[in-house]
Coordinates of C-alpha atoms (C1' of nucleotides) in Angstrom, one line a residue:
Chain G
M8 CA 32.0 -74.1 -33.2
N9 CA 33.6 -75.7 -36.2
S10 CA 38.2 -76.7 -35.7
N11 CA 38.8 -79.9 -34.0
V12 CA 39.9 -78.3 -31.2
R13 CA 39.7 -79.9 -27.6
V14 CA 40.7 -77.5 -24.8
R15 CA 39.3 -77.6 -21.3
F16 CA 39.3 -77.0 -17.8
A17 CA 39.2 -79.2 -15.0
P18 CA 39.1 -77.5 -11.2
S19 CA 39.1 -79.7 -7.9
P20 CA 36.3 -78.7 -6.1
T21 CA 38.4 -76.9 -2.7
G22 CA 36.4 -74.1 -1.9
Y23 CA 36.7 -71.1 -4.0
L24 CA 37.9 -70.2 -8.0
H25 CA 41.5 -68.7 -7.5
V26 CA 42.7 -65.9 -10.1
G27 CA 45.0 -68.2 -10.8
G28 CA 42.5 -70.8 -11.3
A29 CA 40.0 -67.8 -12.9
R30 CA 43.2 -66.7 -15.5
T31 CA 44.0 -70.6 -17.1
A32 CA 40.2 -71.0 -17.8
L33 CA 40.8 -68.1 -19.4
F34 CA 43.0 -69.2 -21.5
N35 CA 41.7 -72.6 -22.7
W36 CA 38.5 -70.5 -23.3
L37 CA 40.6 -67.4 -25.3
Y38 CA 42.1 -69.9 -27.2
A39 CA 38.5 -72.4 -27.5
R40 CA 37.0 -69.0 -29.0
H41 CA 39.4 -67.9 -30.9
T42 CA 40.1 -71.0 -32.8
G43 CA 36.4 -71.6 -32.9
G44 CA 37.3 -74.8 -31.0
T45 CA 34.9 -76.0 -27.3
F46 CA 35.9 -75.6 -24.0
I47 CA 35.3 -78.0 -21.3
L48 CA 34.3 -78.0 -17.9
R49 CA 35.6 -81.2 -15.8
I50 CA 35.8 -81.4 -12.5
E51 CA 38.3 -83.3 -10.7
D52 CA 36.9 -84.0 -7.3
T53 CA 38.4 -87.8 -6.9
D54 CA 38.9 -86.4 -3.4
K55 CA 36.3 -87.9 -2.0
A56 CA 37.0 -85.5 1.8
R57 CA 36.3 -82.0 0.4
N58 CA 32.4 -80.5 0.5
T59 CA 31.6 -81.2 -3.4
A60 CA 28.5 -79.6 -3.1
E61 CA 29.2 -76.0 -2.2
A62 CA 32.7 -76.0 -3.4
T63 CA 31.5 -77.3 -7.3
Q64 CA 29.6 -73.6 -7.0
A65 CA 31.6 -71.3 -6.4
I66 CA 33.2 -72.6 -9.6
Y67 CA 30.1 -72.4 -11.3
D68 CA 29.4 -69.2 -9.8
G69 CA 32.6 -67.3 -10.2
L70 CA 33.6 -68.7 -14.6
K71 CA 29.3 -67.2 -15.0
W72 CA 31.0 -64.3 -13.7
L73 CA 33.5 -63.9 -15.3
G74 CA 31.8 -65.3 -18.1
L75 CA 33.6 -68.4 -19.4
G76 CA 30.9 -70.5 -20.8
W77 CA 31.7 -73.7 -20.9
D78 CA 30.7 -76.0 -23.9
E79 CA 30.5 -79.6 -22.4
G80 CA 30.5 -80.1 -18.8
P81 CA 28.1 -79.7 -16.0
F82 CA 24.4 -78.8 -16.9
K83 CA 25.8 -78.9 -20.3
G84 CA 26.2 -82.3 -20.9
G85 CA 28.1 -83.5 -24.0
D86 CA 29.0 -86.7 -25.8
C87 CA 31.2 -87.5 -23.3
G88 CA 30.7 -87.8 -19.9
P89 CA 29.6 -87.9 -16.8
Y90 CA 32.1 -84.4 -16.3
F91 CA 33.6 -85.5 -12.8
Q92 CA 35.8 -87.0 -11.7
S93 CA 33.9 -89.3 -8.8
E94 CA 31.6 -90.9 -11.8
R95 CA 34.3 -92.2 -14.4
E96 CA 34.7 -95.0 -11.9
E97 CA 34.3 -97.8 -14.4
I98 CA 36.4 -95.3 -17.9
Y99 CA 39.9 -96.0 -15.5
L100 CA 39.1 -99.2 -14.4
R101 CA 38.9 -99.6 -17.7
Y102 CA 42.2 -98.5 -18.7
F103 CA 43.6 -99.2 -15.7
N104 CA 43.4 -103.1 -16.8
Q105 CA 45.0 -102.4 -20.1
L106 CA 47.9 -100.8 -17.9
K107 CA 48.3 -104.0 -15.8
D108 CA 47.8 -106.4 -19.1
A109 CA 50.6 -105.1 -20.5
G110 CA 52.6 -105.2 -17.9
H111 CA 52.6 -101.3 -16.9
L112 CA 52.0 -101.7 -13.5
Y113 CA 53.3 -103.4 -10.4
E114 CA 51.9 -103.1 -6.3
H115 CA 53.6 -101.3 -4.3
G116 CA 52.6 -101.4 -0.2
G117 CA 49.0 -102.2 -1.8
A118 CA 49.5 -99.2 -3.5
W119 CA 49.9 -99.1 -7.9
R120 CA 52.3 -97.4 -9.5
F121 CA 53.3 -96.9 -13.1
R122 CA 56.7 -98.3 -14.0
S123 CA 58.6 -95.4 -15.8
P124 CA 60.6 -96.7 -19.0
R125 CA 62.8 -94.9 -17.7
E126 CA 64.1 -91.7 -20.5
M127 CA 64.6 -89.1 -22.5
V128 CA 61.2 -87.5 -22.3
A129 CA 60.8 -84.1 -25.1
L130 CA 59.2 -82.1 -24.8
D131 CA 57.4 -78.7 -27.1
D132 CA 55.8 -76.6 -25.0
L133 CA 53.7 -73.9 -27.0
V134 CA 54.7 -71.2 -24.5
C135 CA 57.5 -72.5 -23.2
G136 CA 59.5 -74.3 -26.5
H137 CA 61.1 -77.5 -26.5
I138 CA 62.6 -78.5 -23.2
E139 CA 63.7 -82.2 -22.5
F140 CA 64.0 -84.1 -18.9
D141 CA 66.3 -87.1 -18.5
L142 CA 63.9 -89.2 -16.5
T143 CA 66.1 -92.3 -16.4
N144 CA 66.7 -92.0 -13.0
P145 CA 64.9 -93.8 -10.3
E146 CA 66.1 -91.2 -7.4
T147 CA 65.8 -88.8 -9.3
H148 CA 62.6 -89.3 -10.9
P149 CA 60.3 -92.4 -8.9
D150 CA 57.4 -94.0 -10.4
I151 CA 54.4 -92.5 -9.8
T152 CA 51.7 -93.9 -8.6
I153 CA 48.0 -94.3 -10.0
R154 CA 46.1 -95.9 -7.1
R155 CA 45.4 -95.6 -3.4
P156 CA 45.3 -99.0 -1.7
D157 CA 41.8 -97.8 -1.3
G158 CA 41.2 -98.2 -5.2
G159 CA 41.2 -94.0 -5.0
W160 CA 42.5 -92.8 -8.7
I161 CA 45.6 -90.8 -7.8
F162 CA 45.8 -87.4 -10.1
H163 CA 48.3 -87.9 -13.1
F164 CA 47.0 -91.2 -13.9
V165 CA 42.9 -89.8 -14.2
N166 CA 43.9 -86.3 -15.4
V167 CA 45.7 -88.2 -18.5
V168 CA 43.0 -90.6 -19.4
D169 CA 40.2 -88.5 -19.1
D170 CA 42.1 -85.4 -21.4
I171 CA 42.5 -88.8 -23.3
E172 CA 38.6 -90.5 -23.5
M173 CA 37.9 -86.6 -23.7
G174 CA 39.3 -85.8 -26.6
M175 CA 41.6 -82.8 -25.5
T176 CA 43.8 -81.1 -28.3
H177 CA 45.3 -79.0 -26.6
V178 CA 45.7 -79.0 -22.4
I179 CA 46.6 -75.3 -20.6
R180 CA 47.5 -75.3 -17.7
G181 CA 49.2 -72.9 -15.3
E182 CA 53.7 -74.1 -15.3
D183 CA 53.6 -75.7 -11.7
H184 CA 51.9 -78.7 -14.3
L185 CA 55.4 -78.1 -16.3
S186 CA 58.0 -80.4 -14.2
N187 CA 54.9 -83.3 -14.2
T188 CA 54.2 -83.4 -18.2
P189 CA 56.9 -86.3 -19.3
K190 CA 55.1 -88.2 -16.5
H191 CA 51.8 -87.4 -18.0
I192 CA 53.4 -88.1 -21.7
E193 CA 54.6 -91.1 -20.4
L194 CA 51.0 -92.1 -18.7
Y195 CA 50.0 -91.7 -22.8
K196 CA 52.5 -93.4 -24.2
A197 CA 51.7 -97.0 -22.5
L198 CA 48.4 -95.9 -23.1
G199 CA 48.9 -95.5 -26.5
A200 CA 47.9 -92.2 -27.5
K201 CA 49.3 -89.3 -28.8
P202 CA 50.0 -86.8 -26.3
P203 CA 47.6 -83.4 -26.5
Q204 CA 49.8 -80.3 -27.0
F205 CA 50.7 -78.8 -23.7
A206 CA 50.9 -75.3 -23.0
H207 CA 52.0 -74.2 -19.5
I208 CA 51.1 -70.6 -18.8
P209 CA 53.3 -68.6 -16.6
L210 CA 52.3 -68.2 -12.5
I211 CA 50.5 -65.2 -11.2
L212 CA 52.2 -64.3 -7.4
N213 CA 51.8 -61.7 -4.8
R214 CA 53.2 -58.6 -5.2
D215 CA 55.8 -58.7 -3.4
G216 CA 56.6 -63.0 -5.2
S217 CA 55.1 -65.1 -3.1
K218 CA 52.4 -67.1 -3.7
M219 CA 49.2 -66.5 -3.6
S220 CA 47.3 -68.3 -1.5
K221 CA 43.3 -68.1 -0.8
R222 CA 43.3 -65.0 1.8
D223 CA 46.1 -63.1 -0.1
Q224 CA 44.5 -59.9 -1.5
G225 CA 42.1 -60.6 -5.0
A226 CA 43.0 -63.8 -4.3
A227 CA 39.3 -65.2 -5.0
I228 CA 37.4 -63.8 -7.4
G229 CA 34.4 -64.2 -5.0
G230 CA 35.7 -61.5 -2.8
Y231 CA 35.1 -59.4 -7.0
M232 CA 32.0 -60.4 -6.9
E233 CA 31.2 -59.2 -3.6
L234 CA 32.9 -55.5 -3.7
G235 CA 31.3 -55.2 -7.1
Y236 CA 34.0 -54.7 -10.0
A237 CA 33.0 -55.2 -13.0
P238 CA 33.7 -58.7 -14.9
E239 CA 34.6 -57.2 -17.7
A240 CA 37.6 -55.2 -16.0
V241 CA 38.5 -57.8 -13.9
V242 CA 38.9 -61.0 -17.3
N243 CA 40.1 -57.2 -19.3
Y244 CA 42.6 -57.0 -16.5
L245 CA 43.7 -60.8 -16.1
C246 CA 44.4 -61.0 -20.1
L247 CA 46.6 -59.1 -19.1
L248 CA 48.7 -60.9 -16.9
G249 CA 51.0 -62.7 -19.5
W250 CA 49.4 -61.6 -22.5
S251 CA 49.1 -58.8 -24.5
P252 CA 48.4 -57.1 -27.4
K253 CA 51.6 -56.3 -28.9
D254 CA 50.1 -52.6 -29.2
N255 CA 50.7 -51.2 -25.2
R256 CA 46.8 -51.1 -25.5
E257 CA 45.2 -51.4 -21.8
I258 CA 41.1 -51.9 -22.2
I259 CA 40.7 -54.3 -24.8
D260 CA 36.8 -55.3 -25.9
I261 CA 36.6 -58.9 -25.6
K262 CA 35.9 -59.4 -28.7
E263 CA 38.8 -58.3 -29.8
I264 CA 40.9 -60.1 -27.7
I265 CA 39.2 -63.7 -28.7
E266 CA 40.4 -62.3 -32.1
L267 CA 44.1 -62.1 -31.0
F268 CA 45.4 -64.2 -28.7
D269 CA 47.1 -67.3 -29.7
L270 CA 49.6 -69.6 -27.0
P271 CA 52.4 -69.1 -28.1
K272 CA 52.3 -64.8 -27.8
I273 CA 51.9 -65.7 -23.8
N274 CA 54.7 -65.0 -22.0
H275 CA 57.5 -67.6 -20.4
S276 CA 57.5 -66.2 -17.0
N277 CA 55.6 -65.3 -14.7
A278 CA 53.3 -62.2 -12.9
A279 CA 52.5 -60.3 -9.7
F280 CA 49.1 -59.8 -9.3
D281 CA 48.6 -55.5 -9.0
L282 CA 45.2 -55.1 -6.8
D283 CA 46.0 -51.5 -7.6
K284 CA 46.3 -51.6 -11.8
C285 CA 42.9 -54.3 -12.1
N286 CA 41.4 -51.5 -9.7
W287 CA 42.0 -49.1 -12.8
M288 CA 40.0 -50.8 -15.3
N289 CA 37.9 -51.2 -12.9
T290 CA 36.5 -47.7 -12.6
Q291 CA 37.9 -47.3 -16.4
Y292 CA 34.8 -50.1 -16.9
L293 CA 32.4 -48.6 -14.9
L294 CA 32.9 -45.3 -16.0
H295 CA 32.5 -45.4 -19.3
M296 CA 29.8 -48.8 -19.4
S297 CA 26.6 -48.3 -21.0
P298 CA 24.0 -46.6 -18.1
E299 CA 22.1 -49.9 -18.9
R300 CA 24.9 -52.1 -18.0
F301 CA 25.6 -50.3 -15.1
F302 CA 22.3 -50.7 -13.6
E303 CA 21.9 -53.3 -14.6
L304 CA 25.2 -54.9 -12.4
S305 CA 24.0 -52.1 -9.4
L306 CA 20.9 -53.3 -9.0
P307 CA 20.9 -56.8 -7.0
F308 CA 23.2 -54.4 -4.8
I309 CA 20.5 -51.8 -4.1
Q310 CA 18.2 -54.9 -3.6
K311 CA 20.7 -56.3 -1.2
A312 CA 21.0 -53.2 0.7
G313 CA 16.5 -52.9 0.4
I314 CA 16.8 -48.8 -0.9
P315 CA 13.1 -48.1 -0.8
Y316 CA 14.3 -46.4 -4.7
G317 CA 10.8 -47.6 -5.8
T318 CA 10.5 -47.6 -9.6
E319 CA 13.2 -48.3 -11.7
A320 CA 12.6 -45.4 -13.0
A321 CA 13.0 -43.1 -10.2
L322 CA 16.6 -45.4 -10.3
K323 CA 18.2 -44.6 -13.3
P324 CA 18.4 -41.7 -13.0
V325 CA 20.2 -41.2 -10.0
L326 CA 22.9 -43.7 -11.4
A327 CA 23.2 -41.8 -13.5
I328 CA 24.2 -39.3 -11.9
I329 CA 26.5 -41.2 -9.4
Q330 CA 28.3 -43.6 -12.5
E331 CA 31.6 -41.7 -12.6
K332 CA 32.3 -41.9 -9.3
T333 CA 32.1 -45.2 -8.5
K334 CA 34.7 -46.7 -8.0
L335 CA 32.9 -50.3 -7.1
L336 CA 29.1 -51.8 -7.5
S337 CA 28.8 -52.7 -3.1
E338 CA 29.4 -48.2 -3.0
V339 CA 26.4 -47.7 -4.6
P340 CA 23.7 -48.2 -2.5
D341 CA 25.5 -45.1 -0.1
R342 CA 25.7 -43.1 -3.0
I343 CA 22.0 -43.1 -3.6
S344 CA 20.7 -43.4 -0.1
F345 CA 20.2 -39.8 0.3
F346 CA 17.5 -39.0 -2.5
F347 CA 15.1 -42.0 -1.6
T348 CA 14.2 -40.8 2.2
E349 CA 14.0 -37.7 3.4
D350 CA 15.9 -38.5 6.6
Y351 CA 19.4 -38.7 5.3
A352 CA 22.1 -37.8 7.6
F353 CA 24.7 -35.2 7.8
E354 CA 28.2 -35.9 7.8
E355 CA 28.9 -33.6 11.4
E356 CA 32.5 -32.4 10.7
A357 CA 30.4 -30.8 7.0
V358 CA 27.8 -29.3 9.2
E359 CA 30.8 -27.8 11.2
K360 CA 32.5 -26.1 8.3
A361 CA 29.2 -25.4 6.3
L362 CA 27.0 -24.5 7.8
K363 CA 27.4 -23.6 11.1
V364 CA 29.4 -20.3 9.7
P365 CA 27.4 -16.9 9.9
G366 CA 25.0 -16.2 7.5
A367 CA 24.9 -19.7 6.0
L368 CA 21.6 -20.9 6.5
E369 CA 20.1 -16.6 5.6
K370 CA 21.8 -17.7 1.9
L371 CA 19.2 -21.5 2.1
T372 CA 16.5 -19.8 3.4
I373 CA 17.5 -16.9 0.1
L374 CA 18.4 -20.0 -2.7
A375 CA 14.8 -21.4 -1.5
D376 CA 12.8 -18.4 -2.1
R377 CA 15.0 -18.0 -5.6
Y378 CA 14.6 -21.7 -6.4
E379 CA 10.5 -22.0 -5.5
A380 CA 9.4 -18.9 -7.2
S381 CA 11.8 -19.9 -10.6
E382 CA 10.0 -21.6 -13.3
A383 CA 13.2 -23.9 -15.1
W384 CA 14.0 -26.6 -13.9
T385 CA 17.2 -28.1 -15.3
A386 CA 20.1 -28.5 -13.8
E387 CA 21.6 -25.3 -16.1
S388 CA 18.7 -23.5 -14.8
V389 CA 19.3 -24.8 -11.6
E390 CA 23.2 -23.1 -11.7
A391 CA 21.8 -20.0 -13.3
T392 CA 20.2 -19.8 -10.4
L393 CA 22.3 -20.3 -7.8
K394 CA 25.0 -18.2 -9.6
A395 CA 22.7 -15.4 -10.7
T396 CA 21.8 -15.7 -6.0
A397 CA 25.3 -15.2 -5.2
A398 CA 25.9 -12.5 -7.7
E399 CA 22.9 -10.7 -6.4
M400 CA 23.7 -11.1 -3.0
G401 CA 27.5 -9.8 -3.1
W402 CA 28.1 -13.3 -2.3
K403 CA 31.3 -15.5 -3.3
N404 CA 29.8 -19.3 -5.3
K405 CA 31.5 -21.4 -3.1
E406 CA 29.6 -19.5 -0.3
L407 CA 26.4 -20.6 -1.6
I408 CA 27.4 -24.1 -3.5
H409 CA 28.4 -26.1 -0.5
P410 CA 25.8 -25.3 2.0
T411 CA 23.6 -26.2 -0.2
R412 CA 25.4 -29.4 -1.4
I413 CA 25.5 -29.7 2.5
A414 CA 21.4 -28.9 2.6
V415 CA 20.0 -31.8 -0.5
S416 CA 22.3 -34.3 0.7
G417 CA 23.8 -33.6 4.0
R418 CA 27.6 -34.7 2.7
S419 CA 30.3 -33.0 1.3
V420 CA 30.8 -34.4 -1.7
G421 CA 28.0 -36.9 -4.2
P422 CA 27.4 -36.3 -7.4
S423 CA 27.3 -32.3 -10.0
L424 CA 25.8 -31.1 -7.4
Y425 CA 23.7 -28.6 -10.1
H426 CA 22.6 -32.4 -11.6
M427 CA 21.7 -34.2 -8.7
M428 CA 19.3 -31.1 -7.2
E429 CA 17.5 -31.8 -10.7
V430 CA 17.1 -35.8 -10.6
L431 CA 16.0 -34.7 -6.3
G432 CA 13.5 -32.8 -8.5
K433 CA 12.1 -29.0 -7.2
E434 CA 10.3 -29.3 -4.6
R435 CA 12.0 -32.0 -3.2
T436 CA 15.7 -29.6 -3.3
V437 CA 13.3 -26.0 -2.0
A438 CA 12.0 -28.6 1.5
R439 CA 15.3 -29.4 1.5
L440 CA 17.5 -26.7 1.8
R441 CA 14.5 -24.9 4.4
K442 CA 14.3 -28.5 6.7
T443 CA 18.2 -27.8 7.0
A444 CA 17.5 -24.3 7.8
E445 CA 15.7 -24.3 10.5
K446 CA 16.8 -27.6 12.1
F447 CA 20.4 -25.6 12.3
A448 CA 18.7 -22.4 13.6
Chain A
rG16 C1' 69.5 -81.1 -2.6
rA17 C1' 67.9 -82.3 -8.0
rC18 C1' 65.7 -81.4 -11.7
rC19 C1' 62.5 -77.2 -15.1
rC20 C1' 60.7 -72.3 -16.0
rU21 C1' 62.2 -67.3 -15.6
rA22 C1' 65.0 -62.5 -15.6
rU23 C1' 63.8 -54.7 -18.4
rC24 C1' 61.0 -48.9 -13.8
rG25 C1' 58.1 -51.2 -8.1
rU26 C1' 54.3 -53.5 -10.5
rC27 C1' 52.2 -55.2 -15.7
rC28 C1' 52.9 -55.2 -20.7
rA29 C1' 56.3 -53.5 -25.4
rG30 C1' 61.1 -53.9 -27.2
rC31 C1' 62.8 -59.3 -30.5
rG32 C1' 71.2 -56.5 -32.8
rG33 C1' 71.5 -50.3 -34.7
rU34 C1' 65.0 -46.4 -30.3
rU35 C1' 66.2 -39.8 -26.6
rA36 C1' 65.2 -47.8 -24.2
rG37 C1' 58.0 -47.2 -25.2
rG38 C1' 52.9 -47.8 -22.7
rA39 C1' 49.2 -48.6 -18.6
rC40 C1' 48.7 -48.0 -13.5
rA41 C1' 50.7 -46.6 -9.3
rC42 C1' 54.0 -42.4 -6.7
rC43 C1' 55.9 -36.5 -7.0
rG44 C1' 54.5 -31.9 -9.7
rC45 C1' 50.8 -28.9 -12.1
rC46 C1' 46.4 -27.6 -15.1
rC47 C1' 41.1 -27.8 -15.0
rU48 C1' 36.6 -27.6 -11.5
rU49 C1' 30.4 -26.8 -6.8
rU50 C1' 33.0 -31.5 -3.3
rC51 C1' 35.0 -35.6 -5.5
rA52 C1' 36.5 -38.1 -8.9
rC53 C1' 37.4 -38.2 -14.4
rG54 C1' 40.6 -35.9 -17.3
rG55 C1' 45.1 -33.3 -19.7
rC56 C1' 50.4 -31.4 -20.1
rG57 C1' 54.7 -32.6 -16.8
rG58 C1' 58.0 -35.5 -13.7
rU59 C1' 60.5 -39.2 -11.1
rG60 C1' 62.2 -44.5 -13.1
rA61 C1' 64.4 -50.0 -15.2
rC62 C1' 68.0 -53.6 -19.2
rA63 C1' 70.2 -58.8 -12.4
rC64 C1' 75.2 -59.9 -12.8
rG65 C1' 80.5 -61.4 -15.6
rG66 C1' 81.8 -63.6 -19.5
rG67 C1' 81.6 -64.5 -24.5
rU68 C1' 79.9 -63.6 -30.6
rU69 C1' 79.2 -58.9 -33.3
rC70 C1' 81.5 -53.1 -36.2
rG71 C1' 77.8 -53.1 -33.0
rA72 C1' 73.1 -55.6 -28.1
rA73 C1' 68.1 -55.3 -23.2
rU74 C1' 68.0 -58.0 -27.8
rC75 C1' 72.5 -64.0 -29.3
rC76 C1' 75.8 -68.7 -26.9
rC77 C1' 77.8 -69.4 -21.0
rG78 C1' 78.4 -69.2 -16.5
rU79 C1' 77.0 -66.4 -11.6
rU80 C1' 73.1 -64.7 -9.4
rA81 C1' 68.0 -64.1 -7.6
rG82 C1' 62.5 -64.9 -7.9
rG83 C1' 59.2 -69.3 -9.0
rG84 C1' 57.5 -74.4 -9.8
rU85 C1' 58.1 -79.4 -9.7
rC86 C1' 59.5 -83.9 -6.9
rG87 C1' 52.9 -87.3 -2.7
rC88 C1' 49.2 -93.1 -1.7
rC89 C1' 46.6 -84.1 -2.3
rA90 C1' 44.8 -81.9 -7.1

RNA sequence: GACCCUAUCGUCCAGCGGUUAGGACACCGCCCUUUCACGGCGGUGACACGGGUUCGAAUCCCGUUAGGGUCGCCA
């Protein structure tokens, strides 16, 4: 932290963290980390009607889950607090009086409005480039209200005041604020402050180009948390919406993204959210992450589901063999459940196809005998024994493999069969084979 | 309606005056294979349109069209 760059994420507590907001936070965070600057979290809770307690928690949870830690803000403190707009009344009053005394304000219907200087306002946006706005016509650009008759403050005013007070050097926000920016610049000037550098990033839309709202698929960060995405995958995906390393790579470590990230490299056009690609990204991360990380991310889901896994030592080998098949962490409990109970369920269709065929149950009994007699118990030895048995008896491998898979797991799909039996252990494997042979006899 | 932003495969990106327009997701084949995945190979698929500028435009300029945003006593 040794540059003077100060950026912020300033969400309004709405009850959930929107992906668009998350990416705005991410780009601010990336810029702060890239420059060695400071990332600030400020809660814009001027609207008292909203439930700030729970709604604010959703913001903290989402940012923490994504790994976007802030340097100043709630729980962290800092020299520019408080970091809740609802607690900054005196500051707003001071700036309000400054504007009023200088003659920039007038009362209208009980509310206070800022008198626009009626000029051309130029903006050199770090993403969008040089833009000139003609604010000379009051018909098309009416004066903005900054304070309600009840004394409440309006976004445009408190946002600018806080950015001045908190020493923001760069304002990185959604493009939906681009048209508001000239008004903000007027406010900065009237307050005798130098406007920060602006960077308006493109919006995230639905696949069909429509605006993403709360109910749309993939819109709420909480949804990713519940379904069990790897946060690093979601972050990686979000980074690629509007930014790219320019060399056609997709999976990139966040450390490298921090190095490569810069504002002028951000796209100018809106991006559509593609859940398919996000899902692919997630499976890639799940597949390649360390077993330790997979364990760490899976555990909460396993505990919540109440899987009686016993000890971590018993759980880890099981997780190790299902990791490569897992698409979402929320699937983990179901994928591992049969390892931890002898009362596992049998898929009806699989039973019909593989067990209720002539000779299938006899095969299981014969295999159980062979396994019982075998010394070694590794995936390799288990496989060798199975194939040797099939060869000896004149069966096709498949004719033995499928009934065996269903006998030991109750399912037609699952982890590598031999590894599954290795982890299950000799005793339980043999017992399951025999029990199944009896059960469907 | 006014103003602002944007415009390359269905989607996300690369390209920044001369390329067989590249990669990824998705989709379709084939291969691998004990299931399901992973993986490998191949394929379908795009420069919105019209004018310029230039020896030469996806690349630069203008217009049109389309999409998005803003125009609140919401943030």
